[in-house]
Short mmCIF file of C-alpha atoms in Angstrom, two decimals:
data_model
loop_
_atom_site.label_atom_id
_atom_site.label_comp_id
_atom_site.label_asym_id
_atom_site.label_seq_id
_atom_site.Cartn_x
_atom_site.Cartn_y
_atom_site.Cartn_z
CA MET A 30 71.13 67.97 159.20
CA ALA A 31 67.70 67.41 158.61
CA ASP A 32 67.11 70.85 157.08
CA ALA A 33 70.30 70.41 154.70
CA ALA A 34 68.70 67.30 153.75
CA THR A 35 65.64 68.84 152.75
CA ALA A 36 67.27 71.32 150.63
CA VAL A 37 69.31 69.08 148.78
CA ALA A 38 66.17 67.16 147.80
CA ALA A 39 64.46 70.78 146.70
CA THR A 40 67.10 71.22 144.26
CA GLU A 41 66.91 67.77 142.63
CA MET A 42 65.82 67.84 138.84
CA THR A 43 62.92 66.06 138.06
CA VAL A 44 63.05 64.35 134.32
CA GLU A 45 60.54 66.94 133.23
CA MET A 46 62.82 69.34 134.37
CA ILE A 47 65.73 68.23 132.35
CA LYS A 48 63.64 67.34 129.35
CA ALA A 49 62.96 71.45 129.31
CA SER A 50 66.26 72.26 129.96
CA GLN A 51 67.68 70.31 127.03
CA LEU A 52 64.62 71.86 124.74
CA GLY A 53 65.94 75.25 125.68
CA MET A 54 69.63 74.49 125.07
CA LYS A 55 68.61 73.14 121.58
CA ALA A 56 66.56 76.56 121.02
CA LEU A 57 69.35 78.62 121.94
CA GLY A 58 71.82 76.46 119.79
CA ALA A 59 69.55 76.78 116.92
CA GLY A 60 69.31 80.69 117.47
CA LEU A 61 73.00 80.85 117.86
CA ALA A 62 73.54 78.96 114.55
CA VAL A 63 71.20 81.29 112.58
CA GLY A 64 72.53 84.49 114.32
CA LEU A 65 76.21 83.90 114.23
CA THR A 66 76.22 82.80 110.43
CA GLY A 67 73.94 85.81 109.63
CA ILE A 68 76.52 88.19 111.11
CA ALA A 69 79.55 86.41 109.18
CA THR A 70 77.24 86.68 106.10
CA GLY A 71 76.90 90.45 106.77
CA ILE A 72 80.48 90.83 107.22
CA ALA A 73 81.24 89.17 103.87
CA GLU A 74 78.51 90.62 102.17
CA MET A 75 79.95 94.13 103.28
CA ALA A 76 83.10 93.88 101.11
CA ILE A 77 81.50 92.14 98.23
CA GLY A 78 78.36 94.36 98.01
CA SER A 79 80.42 98.09 98.08
CA ALA A 80 82.69 96.67 95.43
CA ALA A 81 79.60 95.31 93.53
CA VAL A 82 77.90 98.69 93.64
CA GLY A 83 81.09 100.46 92.52
CA ALA A 84 81.72 98.30 89.66
CA THR A 85 77.90 98.68 88.93
CA ALA A 86 78.22 102.29 89.25
CA GLU A 87 80.83 102.29 86.41
CA ASN A 88 79.35 99.88 84.34
CA LYS A 89 75.78 98.87 84.47
CA ASP A 90 76.04 95.81 82.50
CA VAL A 91 78.01 93.76 85.62
CA PHE A 92 74.73 94.24 87.47
CA GLY A 93 73.52 90.66 87.10
CA LEU A 94 76.87 89.08 87.74
CA VAL A 95 77.69 91.03 90.71
CA LEU A 96 74.35 90.45 92.17
CA LEU A 97 75.08 86.88 91.97
CA LEU A 98 78.63 87.42 93.45
CA THR A 99 76.95 89.24 96.14
CA VAL A 100 74.83 86.61 97.25
CA ILE A 101 77.21 83.92 97.39
CA PRO A 102 78.05 84.44 101.05
CA GLU A 103 74.31 83.94 101.72
CA THR A 104 75.16 79.93 101.52
CA ILE A 105 76.52 80.67 105.16
CA VAL A 106 73.67 81.77 106.63
CA ILE A 107 71.84 78.59 104.92
CA PHE A 108 74.12 76.49 106.45
CA GLY A 109 73.25 77.89 109.81
CA LEU A 110 69.68 77.55 109.02
CA VAL A 111 69.89 73.74 108.22
CA VAL A 112 71.87 73.12 111.16
CA SER A 113 69.15 74.95 113.51
CA LEU A 114 66.37 72.94 111.70
CA LEU A 115 68.29 69.49 112.40
CA LEU A 116 68.52 70.74 116.00
CA LEU A 117 65.18 71.47 116.26
CA PHE A 118 63.16 68.77 114.74
CA MET B 3 84.11 111.75 109.04
CA THR B 4 81.21 109.74 108.69
CA GLU B 5 83.17 108.36 105.68
CA VAL B 6 85.77 107.04 108.09
CA LYS B 7 83.40 105.53 110.75
CA ALA B 8 81.98 103.60 108.08
CA GLY B 9 84.85 101.42 107.80
CA PRO B 10 86.34 99.56 104.86
CA VAL B 11 83.48 100.01 102.72
CA PRO B 12 84.03 103.30 101.20
CA TYR B 13 87.34 102.20 100.37
CA ILE B 14 86.34 99.35 98.57
CA TYR B 15 83.87 101.10 96.91
CA VAL B 16 86.20 103.61 95.21
CA CYS B 17 89.01 101.73 94.51
CA THR B 18 86.66 99.17 92.62
CA ARG B 19 85.48 102.16 90.78
CA MET B 20 88.99 102.90 89.97
CA ARG B 21 89.67 99.31 88.69
CA VAL B 22 86.66 99.43 86.43
CA ARG B 23 87.81 102.80 84.88
CA LYS B 24 91.27 101.69 84.41
CA SER B 25 89.77 98.83 82.74
CA LYS B 26 88.15 101.16 80.21
CA LEU B 27 91.43 102.74 79.22
CA ILE B 28 92.41 102.53 75.81
CA PRO B 29 94.38 99.41 75.22
CA ARG B 30 97.93 99.07 73.45
CA GLU B 31 96.62 97.42 70.57
CA GLU B 32 94.22 100.60 69.91
CA TYR B 33 97.42 102.63 69.91
CA LEU B 34 99.16 100.64 67.37
CA ARG B 35 96.07 100.78 65.00
CA MET B 36 95.84 104.55 65.61
CA LEU B 37 99.51 104.85 64.68
CA ASN B 38 98.18 104.06 61.13
CA MET B 39 94.97 106.27 61.11
CA GLY B 40 94.89 109.88 59.85
CA LEU B 41 93.94 112.85 62.32
CA SER B 42 90.32 112.76 61.38
CA GLU B 43 90.09 109.06 62.01
CA ILE B 44 91.74 109.56 64.87
CA THR B 45 89.29 111.96 66.01
CA ARG B 46 86.46 110.03 65.27
CA PHE B 47 88.00 107.15 67.15
CA VAL B 48 88.52 109.42 70.17
CA GLU B 49 84.81 110.44 70.14
CA GLU B 50 83.91 106.80 69.98
CA THR B 51 85.48 106.63 73.42
CA GLN B 52 84.87 107.88 76.59
CA TYR B 53 85.76 111.80 75.03
CA LYS B 54 82.50 111.60 73.00
CA LYS B 55 80.83 114.39 75.39
CA GLU B 56 83.60 116.82 74.89
CA ILE B 57 84.19 116.33 71.60
CA ASP B 58 80.62 116.79 70.76
CA GLU B 59 80.39 119.95 72.85
CA LEU B 60 83.54 121.71 71.34
CA ALA B 61 83.06 120.53 67.99
CA THR B 62 81.05 123.58 67.18
CA ALA B 63 83.98 126.11 68.10
CA PHE B 64 87.19 124.17 67.50
CA HIS B 65 88.29 121.64 64.73
CA GLY B 66 91.45 119.34 63.70
CA ILE B 67 94.25 119.21 66.54
CA ASP B 68 92.65 122.13 68.74
CA LEU B 69 89.58 119.97 69.21
CA ILE B 70 91.38 116.98 70.03
CA GLU B 71 93.45 118.76 72.27
CA ILE B 72 90.82 120.86 74.27
CA ALA B 73 88.86 117.71 74.78
CA LEU B 74 91.33 115.86 76.13
CA SER B 75 92.28 118.35 78.66
CA TRP B 76 88.56 118.76 79.55
CA ASN B 77 88.11 115.31 79.87
CA LEU B 78 91.44 115.16 82.21
CA ALA B 79 90.06 117.90 84.26
CA LYS B 80 86.47 116.32 84.57
CA GLU B 81 87.58 113.05 85.40
CA TYR B 82 89.99 114.11 88.19
CA GLN B 83 87.24 116.64 89.57
CA SER B 84 84.84 113.63 89.79
CA ILE B 85 87.36 111.03 91.47
CA GLN B 86 87.90 114.06 93.96
CA LYS B 87 84.18 113.81 94.90
CA ILE B 88 83.71 110.22 95.02
CA THR B 89 86.96 109.64 97.00
CA PRO B 90 86.30 109.22 100.96
CA GLY B 91 87.91 110.16 103.91
CA THR B 92 91.55 110.93 104.33
CA LEU B 93 91.82 109.39 100.83
CA LYS B 94 90.09 112.44 99.53
CA ASP B 95 92.76 114.66 101.32
CA LEU B 96 95.47 112.43 99.66
CA THR B 97 94.07 112.70 96.47
CA ARG B 98 93.41 116.62 96.65
CA ALA B 99 97.12 117.05 97.83
CA TYR B 100 98.46 115.13 94.72
CA LEU B 101 96.47 116.96 92.24
CA ARG B 102 97.73 120.11 93.44
CA ARG B 103 100.60 119.74 91.12
CA TRP B 104 98.18 120.57 88.38
CA ASP B 105 97.40 124.03 90.30
CA ILE B 106 101.24 124.62 89.86
CA GLN B 107 101.28 123.83 86.13
CA ASN B 108 98.23 126.28 85.90
CA ILE B 109 99.70 129.12 87.68
CA LEU B 110 102.86 128.96 85.69
CA THR B 111 101.17 128.68 82.43
CA ILE B 112 99.12 131.96 83.26
CA ILE B 113 102.05 133.79 84.36
CA ARG B 114 104.06 132.83 81.41
CA GLY B 115 101.07 133.64 79.13
CA LYS B 116 100.68 136.89 80.66
CA LEU B 117 104.60 137.71 80.40
CA HIS B 118 104.22 136.92 76.43
CA GLY B 119 101.22 138.62 76.05
CA GLU B 120 98.94 135.73 74.69
CA ARG B 121 95.21 136.74 74.90
CA PRO B 122 92.94 135.09 77.92
CA GLY B 123 91.32 132.72 75.37
CA LYS B 124 94.71 130.86 74.22
CA ILE B 125 95.87 130.61 77.97
CA LYS B 126 92.41 129.05 78.65
CA GLU B 127 92.61 126.49 75.96
CA VAL B 128 95.86 124.81 77.62
CA LEU B 129 94.82 124.88 81.37
CA VAL B 130 93.72 121.64 83.29
CA PRO B 131 91.45 122.96 86.09
CA ALA B 132 92.21 119.67 87.63
CA GLY B 133 93.53 120.68 91.25
CA GLU B 134 92.17 122.66 93.87
CA LEU B 135 91.95 125.70 92.00
CA ASP B 136 88.67 125.45 89.88
CA LYS B 137 87.77 126.79 86.45
CA ALA B 138 86.17 129.85 88.01
CA PHE B 139 89.34 130.71 90.00
CA LEU B 140 91.53 130.26 86.84
CA ASP B 141 89.33 132.39 84.82
CA ARG B 142 89.48 135.01 87.19
CA MET B 143 93.27 134.58 87.50
CA ILE B 144 93.38 134.98 83.57
CA GLU B 145 91.42 138.10 83.44
CA GLU B 146 93.92 139.72 85.93
CA PRO B 147 95.79 142.54 84.07
CA SER B 148 99.07 141.93 85.04
CA PRO B 149 101.26 138.81 86.36
CA GLU B 150 101.91 140.68 89.68
CA ARG B 151 97.82 140.75 90.32
CA ILE B 152 97.70 137.12 89.15
CA ILE B 153 100.21 136.33 92.24
CA GLU B 154 97.97 138.68 94.53
CA SER B 155 94.98 136.89 93.45
CA LEU B 156 96.45 133.56 94.86
CA LYS B 157 96.41 134.84 98.64
CA GLY B 158 95.25 132.33 100.71
CA LYS B 159 96.52 129.60 98.56
CA ALA B 160 99.36 127.18 99.41
CA GLU B 161 101.65 128.77 96.70
CA TYR B 162 101.25 132.41 97.52
CA PRO B 163 103.88 132.65 100.17
CA LEU B 164 106.56 131.30 98.04
CA LEU B 165 105.86 133.24 94.70
CA SER B 166 105.25 136.55 96.81
CA ARG B 167 108.59 136.13 97.87
CA LEU B 168 110.39 135.06 95.10
CA PHE B 169 108.77 137.98 92.88
CA GLU B 170 109.14 140.69 95.49
CA GLY B 171 110.61 143.00 92.85
CA GLY B 172 108.31 142.21 90.29
CA VAL B 173 107.54 139.07 87.87
CA ARG B 174 110.55 138.62 85.21
CA GLU B 175 110.59 135.81 82.81
CA GLU B 176 114.16 134.41 84.11
CA LEU B 177 112.94 134.06 87.47
CA LEU B 178 110.09 131.37 86.07
CA PRO B 179 112.10 128.43 86.14
CA LYS B 180 113.67 129.21 89.51
CA ALA B 181 109.64 129.46 90.60
CA GLU B 182 108.88 126.13 89.10
CA ASN B 183 111.64 124.07 90.54
CA GLU B 184 111.00 125.77 94.06
CA LEU B 185 106.98 125.19 93.79
CA TYR B 186 107.43 121.55 93.12
CA LYS B 187 109.79 121.18 95.85
CA GLN B 188 107.61 122.82 98.10
CA PHE B 189 104.84 120.65 96.58
CA TYR B 190 106.79 117.54 97.50
CA ALA B 191 107.86 118.71 101.16
CA ASP B 192 104.20 119.24 101.61
CA LEU B 193 103.10 116.01 100.63
CA ILE B 194 105.84 114.19 102.49
CA ALA B 195 104.93 116.13 105.91
CA MET B 196 101.11 115.09 105.29
CA ALA B 197 102.15 111.67 104.64
CA ARG B 198 104.37 111.43 107.96
CA SER B 199 101.78 113.56 109.61
CA GLY B 200 100.17 110.03 110.88
CA ILE B 201 97.18 110.40 108.70
CA LYS B 202 95.40 107.28 107.69
CA GLY B 203 96.83 105.54 104.66
CA GLY B 204 100.08 107.92 105.13
CA ARG B 205 102.42 105.22 104.67
CA GLN B 206 101.22 104.14 101.43
CA PHE B 207 101.30 107.58 100.16
CA LEU B 208 104.59 108.01 101.30
CA ASP B 209 105.73 104.88 99.24
CA TYR B 210 104.25 106.34 96.44
CA LEU B 211 106.15 109.58 96.94
CA THR B 212 109.38 108.09 97.46
CA LEU B 213 108.97 106.37 94.13
CA ASP B 214 107.73 109.63 92.32
CA ILE B 215 110.83 111.36 93.60
CA ASP B 216 113.26 108.91 92.33
CA ILE B 217 112.04 108.75 89.24
CA THR B 218 111.90 112.54 88.69
CA ASN B 219 115.49 112.69 90.24
CA ILE B 220 116.76 109.85 88.04
CA ARG B 221 115.25 111.62 84.92
CA ASN B 222 116.76 115.07 85.96
CA MET B 223 120.17 113.58 86.42
CA PHE B 224 119.79 111.83 82.89
CA ARG B 225 118.79 115.22 81.58
CA TYR B 226 121.86 116.93 83.16
CA ARG B 227 124.20 114.40 82.04
CA ALA B 228 122.84 114.70 78.38
CA ASP B 229 122.76 118.36 78.70
CA GLN B 230 126.05 119.29 80.06
CA SER B 231 125.12 122.78 80.87
CA GLY B 232 126.99 122.86 83.94
CA ASP B 233 124.05 124.12 85.95
CA ASP B 234 123.61 122.75 89.71
CA ILE B 235 121.86 119.73 89.87
CA MET B 236 120.58 121.27 93.63
CA ASN B 237 118.13 123.53 91.93
CA VAL B 238 115.97 120.84 90.74
CA ALA B 239 116.97 117.66 92.89
CA ILE B 240 114.00 117.04 95.24
CA PRO B 241 114.80 115.97 98.62
CA GLY B 242 112.56 113.12 100.32
CA GLY B 243 113.76 110.23 97.76
CA THR B 244 116.04 107.33 98.28
CA ILE B 245 119.15 109.53 96.96
CA SER B 246 119.73 113.11 98.55
CA PRO B 247 120.40 116.16 96.46
CA GLN B 248 124.06 115.98 97.54
CA MET B 249 124.41 112.36 96.60
CA MET B 250 122.95 113.37 93.16
CA GLN B 251 125.66 116.21 93.23
CA ARG B 252 128.41 113.56 93.74
CA LEU B 253 126.76 110.89 91.17
CA LEU B 254 126.91 113.41 88.47
CA GLN B 255 130.77 114.07 88.80
CA ILE B 256 131.10 110.51 87.40
CA ARG B 257 131.41 111.09 83.78
CA ASP B 258 131.69 107.62 82.39
CA ARG B 259 127.96 106.27 81.72
CA ASN B 260 128.73 102.45 83.15
CA GLU B 261 130.54 103.97 86.34
CA PHE B 262 127.31 106.22 87.07
CA ILE B 263 125.11 103.64 86.65
CA ASP B 264 127.21 101.30 88.81
CA ALA B 265 127.34 103.92 91.22
CA LEU B 266 123.67 104.66 91.05
CA VAL B 267 122.22 101.13 90.87
CA PRO B 268 122.89 99.79 94.16
CA LEU B 269 121.20 102.75 95.84
CA MET B 270 117.91 101.89 94.39
CA LYS B 271 115.55 100.09 96.94
CA THR B 272 113.05 98.92 93.97
CA ARG B 273 113.96 95.99 91.97
CA VAL B 274 112.35 97.21 88.96
CA LEU B 275 114.28 100.65 89.03
CA ARG B 276 117.66 98.54 89.29
CA GLU B 277 116.90 96.35 86.33
CA LEU B 278 115.78 99.55 84.08
CA LEU B 279 119.02 101.29 85.09
CA GLU B 280 121.06 98.24 84.00
CA THR B 281 119.48 98.57 80.98
CA LEU B 282 120.14 102.31 80.53
CA ARG B 283 123.88 101.17 79.96
CA GLU B 284 123.71 101.03 76.20
CA GLU B 285 123.32 104.59 74.63
CA LYS B 286 119.60 105.76 74.54
CA SER B 287 118.23 109.19 73.82
CA ILE B 288 116.84 111.10 77.04
CA ARG B 289 113.53 111.12 75.49
CA GLU B 290 113.71 107.20 75.63
CA ILE B 291 115.09 107.21 78.80
CA GLU B 292 112.20 109.25 79.92
CA ILE B 293 109.78 106.87 78.40
CA ASP B 294 111.20 103.76 80.06
CA LEU B 295 111.00 105.61 83.36
CA ILE B 296 107.38 106.14 83.07
CA LYS B 297 106.68 102.79 82.25
CA VAL B 298 108.46 101.49 85.29
CA GLN B 299 106.81 103.83 87.45
CA ILE B 300 103.15 103.02 86.12
CA ALA B 301 104.35 99.15 86.89
CA GLU B 302 105.32 99.85 90.07
CA MET B 303 102.41 101.74 91.02
CA GLU B 304 100.36 98.56 89.45
CA THR B 305 102.28 96.29 91.93
CA MET B 306 101.66 98.55 94.91
CA SER B 307 98.05 98.91 94.07
CA LYS B 308 97.69 95.16 93.93
CA LEU B 309 99.87 94.88 97.42
CA HIS B 310 97.54 97.51 99.23
CA PRO B 311 94.14 96.77 97.04
CA PHE B 312 92.22 99.27 99.19
CA SER B 313 94.51 102.26 99.73
CA ILE B 314 95.48 105.23 97.87
CA HIS B 315 97.30 103.13 95.35
CA PRO B 316 94.58 102.19 93.00
CA ILE B 317 93.54 105.85 92.83
CA LEU B 318 97.16 106.92 92.32
CA ALA B 319 97.62 104.23 89.82
CA TYR B 320 94.60 105.38 87.78
CA LEU B 321 95.14 108.74 87.74
CA GLU B 322 98.72 108.37 86.54
CA MET B 323 97.50 106.24 83.97
CA LYS B 324 94.34 108.36 82.98
CA LYS B 325 97.33 111.43 82.36
CA TYR B 326 99.49 109.24 80.19
CA GLU B 327 96.52 108.08 78.12
CA ILE B 328 95.89 111.66 77.63
CA PHE B 329 99.40 112.15 76.65
CA ASN B 330 99.36 109.54 73.95
CA LEU B 331 96.35 110.58 72.44
CA ARG B 332 97.76 114.21 72.13
CA ALA B 333 101.22 112.91 71.17
CA LEU B 334 99.41 110.78 68.33
CA ALA B 335 97.33 113.63 67.19
CA ARG B 336 100.18 116.32 67.16
CA GLY B 337 102.33 113.61 65.36
CA LYS B 338 99.88 113.10 62.77
CA GLU B 339 99.54 116.82 62.43
CA SER B 340 103.20 117.18 61.59
CA ASN B 341 103.19 114.22 59.43
CA LEU B 342 105.58 112.35 61.41
CA PRO B 343 106.06 108.78 60.61
CA PRO B 344 104.61 106.20 62.66
CA ASP B 345 107.92 104.70 63.90
CA ARG B 346 108.75 108.18 64.98
CA ILE B 347 105.27 108.68 66.87
CA ARG B 348 105.58 105.70 68.57
CA GLY B 349 108.80 106.60 70.24
CA TYR B 350 106.55 109.36 72.06
CA LEU B 351 103.99 107.09 73.30
CA VAL B 352 103.87 105.12 76.95
CA ILE B 353 102.36 101.82 76.01
#
């Protein structure tokens, strides 16, 4: 019985440990926020980018416009970045 | 295979290019303006559009109607070849298969030219090397001394087995219509087999083929009705559409126009075709009917390309629209050359 009580006491978390764990979770959340939105942006830009290259190949005058359209999904990753910054600071 | 593994990206790329090219085609208003121009003005106008390069290249060797006609054919061939180069994966196979119809046209033109003793230069002027048989191959075919040798030169091509069987006893003029019918039947049968083979995008291709065969069969039925020659429709009826050749034969037994349309309309699955057939109750010339059918086909292909934006449909829609732009410009130039009044020429335009 005495051995079991010693084992439970050893696994009890200290305040420092909890704080460190929370910090770790925050960092993980921040990383996921940027990473997942980055992937989503990539998927969205894949279709727009290929269409943009196709349109530019036929008509070079539309380059400026299609470049603008291609970067619109960048807003998704910017939202992710904002969320991660809010989490971290 | 790398293109297929790249996911939808190459499809989006090429379909967007086709849409941009489609937007560059000559609009209806320009055709109406051209109706009031002379032949030299039309040539100048055409030169200012995407046909500039061809007109400039050929201007030293040809002039007038010949210049326009040859420049248009060259442009069409060049355009079709370039599309084959940029289409990815299975879309390339489907586009190539669709463009084989130009091979059939070129082979028959060369054989006809040879039978009539036309000089090679003249035959070359009317060819459109847009299919599998490229310019160099067609040049070699033209240089062959006899029609039999022309057929021999096709050994290994899809058309060879049928042509060699049909012309076993020598190439004769009266066998050519039969050869033409059989080649097109085989062409459509091959395309249907390809579309049903499980190839990616085959279903959409099959939709187009059904529409194309339906339009061709309806046109042939109206031609037969107008012609009254008593020939068997089975010679030209193409299997694989909504109406079977046997059904076409039965429908042609109906003499009354209204009754004929009454029997035909319920067989059609496409709404636009049903609507068009209703308008054909009033007496129209066969040329007007043909133009109406082409318009319906193009409109339906446009709808299909919107329903399946990254499939074979946008490519096919552009290829067809480009073909009819060439037909229109040719009709305009020929009409002006023959001094036809604008209203008469307009009747030949698909706008």
